């Protein structure tokens, strides 16, 4: 994502991957936003003014044969400016080409960031 290289991003997703975000709206309502992985891949590759820099930490990684679950707290920056933080929860499977993301859900907030 930091390089803006959509081909690199696309390579880690299964073709039917789903991305979701859980966040609190300005009115205080918890909302779930769903996006096809291809929309995210396209957005990463489009020119943008600031570098998209998601700084992740590997929390918990659970593996059972060809399936894995990964928990990664993160902080997101636009260029050098802090934007938001949260946690990513990845569900992966081990394909013939390596680990692929099947499902990604994240939280997003601007307060209470570590």
mmCIF file of C-alpha atoms in Angstrom:
data_model
loop_
_atom_site.group_PDB
_atom_site.id
_atom_site.type_symbol
_atom_site.label_atom_id
_atom_site.label_comp_id
_atom_site.label_asym_id
_atom_site.label_seq_id
_atom_site.Cartn_x
_atom_site.Cartn_y
_atom_site.Cartn_z
ATOM 1 C CA UNK A 1 0.000 0.000 0.000
ATOM 2 C CA UNK A 2 2.813 2.398 0.898
ATOM 3 C CA UNK A 3 4.307 1.979 -2.595
ATOM 4 C CA UNK A 4 0.941 2.508 -4.289
ATOM 5 C CA UNK A 5 1.513 -0.755 -6.170
ATOM 6 C CA UNK A 6 -1.856 -2.356 -6.873
ATOM 7 C CA UNK A 7 -0.240 -5.446 -8.443
ATOM 8 C CA UNK A 8 1.586 -6.250 -5.192
ATOM 9 C CA UNK A 9 -1.605 -5.739 -3.194
ATOM 10 C CA UNK A 10 -3.677 -7.848 -5.592
ATOM 11 C CA UNK A 11 -1.207 -10.732 -5.276
ATOM 12 C CA UNK A 12 -2.062 -11.258 -1.579
ATOM 13 C CA UNK A 13 -5.845 -11.459 -1.992
ATOM 14 C CA UNK A 14 -8.013 -14.385 -3.081
ATOM 15 C CA UNK A 15 -10.144 -13.322 -6.065
ATOM 16 C CA UNK A 16 -13.361 -13.410 -3.977
ATOM 17 C CA UNK A 17 -11.953 -11.657 -0.897
ATOM 18 C CA UNK A 18 -14.213 -9.348 1.082
ATOM 19 C CA UNK A 19 -13.130 -6.316 3.104
ATOM 20 C CA UNK A 20 -15.226 -4.812 5.879
ATOM 21 C CA UNK A 21 -14.742 -1.926 8.298
ATOM 22 C CA UNK A 22 -16.541 -1.482 11.601
ATOM 23 C CA UNK A 23 -16.635 2.122 12.779
ATOM 24 C CA UNK A 24 -18.700 4.562 14.785
ATOM 25 C CA UNK A 25 -20.415 7.254 12.704
ATOM 26 C CA UNK A 26 -20.472 10.939 13.693
ATOM 27 C CA UNK A 27 -23.921 10.291 15.182
ATOM 28 C CA UNK A 28 -22.552 7.489 17.383
ATOM 29 C CA UNK A 29 -24.052 4.625 15.403
ATOM 30 C CA UNK A 30 -21.900 1.520 14.811
ATOM 31 C CA UNK A 31 -21.771 0.861 11.067
ATOM 32 C CA UNK A 32 -20.285 -1.866 8.900
ATOM 33 C CA UNK A 33 -18.969 -0.886 5.488
ATOM 34 C CA UNK A 34 -18.349 -3.679 2.950
ATOM 35 C CA UNK A 35 -16.104 -3.372 -0.092
ATOM 36 C CA UNK A 36 -14.921 -5.875 -2.706
ATOM 37 C CA UNK A 37 -11.155 -6.374 -2.524
ATOM 38 C CA UNK A 38 -10.866 -5.175 -6.126
ATOM 39 C CA UNK A 39 -12.165 -1.714 -5.142
ATOM 40 C CA UNK A 40 -9.427 -1.450 -2.509
ATOM 41 C CA UNK A 41 -6.778 -2.719 -4.934
ATOM 42 C CA UNK A 42 -7.852 -0.105 -7.493
ATOM 43 C CA UNK A 43 -7.788 2.688 -4.890
ATOM 44 C CA UNK A 44 -4.259 1.772 -3.784
ATOM 45 C CA UNK A 45 -3.011 2.023 -7.378
ATOM 46 C CA UNK A 46 -4.611 5.394 -8.148
ATOM 47 C CA UNK A 47 -2.334 8.398 -7.780
ATOM 48 C CA UNK A 48 -2.889 10.247 -4.490
ATOM 49 C CA UNK A 49 -1.182 13.263 -2.976
ATOM 50 C CA UNK A 50 -0.004 11.608 0.236
ATOM 51 C CA UNK A 51 1.609 8.214 0.778
ATOM 52 C CA UNK A 52 -0.767 5.721 2.421
ATOM 53 C CA UNK A 53 1.241 4.321 5.307
ATOM 54 C CA UNK A 54 -0.406 1.664 7.468
ATOM 55 C CA UNK A 55 1.972 0.765 10.280
ATOM 56 C CA UNK A 56 0.954 -2.632 11.620
ATOM 57 C CA UNK A 57 2.066 -4.719 14.570
ATOM 58 C CA UNK A 58 1.620 -8.453 14.544
ATOM 59 C CA UNK A 59 -0.523 -9.350 17.514
ATOM 60 C CA UNK A 60 -1.808 -12.899 17.485
ATOM 61 C CA UNK A 61 -1.266 -15.398 14.656
ATOM 62 C CA UNK A 62 -3.218 -18.659 14.803
ATOM 63 C CA UNK A 63 -2.575 -21.406 12.248
ATOM 64 C CA UNK A 64 -4.334 -24.708 11.640
ATOM 65 C CA UNK A 65 -2.848 -26.371 8.580
ATOM 66 C CA UNK A 66 -3.935 -24.380 5.517
ATOM 67 C CA UNK A 67 -5.938 -21.780 7.455
ATOM 68 C CA UNK A 68 -4.773 -18.850 9.564
ATOM 69 C CA UNK A 69 -6.184 -15.959 11.549
ATOM 70 C CA UNK A 70 -4.025 -12.868 12.116
ATOM 71 C CA UNK A 71 -4.722 -9.923 14.467
ATOM 72 C CA UNK A 72 -2.771 -6.743 13.669
ATOM 73 C CA UNK A 73 -3.203 -3.457 15.535
ATOM 74 C CA UNK A 74 -2.294 -0.548 13.251
ATOM 75 C CA UNK A 75 -1.854 3.196 12.901
ATOM 76 C CA UNK A 76 -2.606 4.810 9.544
ATOM 77 C CA UNK A 77 -0.805 7.895 8.259
ATOM 78 C CA UNK A 78 -1.382 10.074 5.216
ATOM 79 C CA UNK A 79 2.176 11.079 4.505
ATOM 80 C CA UNK A 80 3.565 11.947 7.942
ATOM 81 C CA UNK A 81 0.157 13.022 9.333
ATOM 82 C CA UNK A 82 -1.677 10.595 11.633
ATOM 83 C CA UNK A 83 -5.143 9.719 10.297
ATOM 84 C CA UNK A 84 -6.591 6.903 12.429
ATOM 85 C CA UNK A 85 -5.885 3.620 14.197
ATOM 86 C CA UNK A 86 -7.580 0.304 14.797
ATOM 87 C CA UNK A 87 -7.145 -3.423 14.394
ATOM 88 C CA UNK A 88 -7.137 -5.630 11.290
ATOM 89 C CA UNK A 89 -8.421 -9.195 11.526
ATOM 90 C CA UNK A 90 -7.258 -11.291 8.574
ATOM 91 C CA UNK A 91 -8.546 -14.735 7.614
ATOM 92 C CA UNK A 92 -6.143 -16.487 5.263
ATOM 93 C CA UNK A 93 -5.705 -19.790 3.477
ATOM 94 C CA UNK A 94 -2.561 -21.400 2.095
ATOM 95 C CA UNK A 95 -2.869 -21.736 -1.669
ATOM 96 C CA UNK A 96 -0.403 -23.304 -4.099
ATOM 97 C CA UNK A 97 0.965 -19.744 -4.527
ATOM 98 C CA UNK A 98 1.280 -19.067 -0.792
ATOM 99 C CA UNK A 99 -0.956 -17.429 1.829
ATOM 100 C CA UNK A 100 -3.915 -15.446 0.461
ATOM 101 C CA UNK A 101 -6.343 -13.154 2.266
ATOM 102 C CA UNK A 102 -9.925 -14.437 2.143
ATOM 103 C CA UNK A 103 -11.467 -11.926 4.507
ATOM 104 C CA UNK A 104 -10.335 -8.743 6.197
ATOM 105 C CA UNK A 105 -12.317 -6.795 8.772
ATOM 106 C CA UNK A 106 -10.937 -3.748 10.545
ATOM 107 C CA UNK A 107 -11.893 -1.179 13.115
ATOM 108 C CA UNK A 108 -11.201 2.542 12.675
ATOM 109 C CA UNK A 109 -11.031 5.307 15.226
ATOM 110 C CA UNK A 110 -9.233 8.594 15.847
ATOM 111 C CA UNK A 111 -9.233 8.482 19.655
ATOM 112 C CA UNK A 112 -7.760 6.048 22.199
ATOM 113 C CA UNK A 113 -4.951 5.047 19.878
ATOM 114 C CA UNK A 114 -1.946 3.427 21.547
#
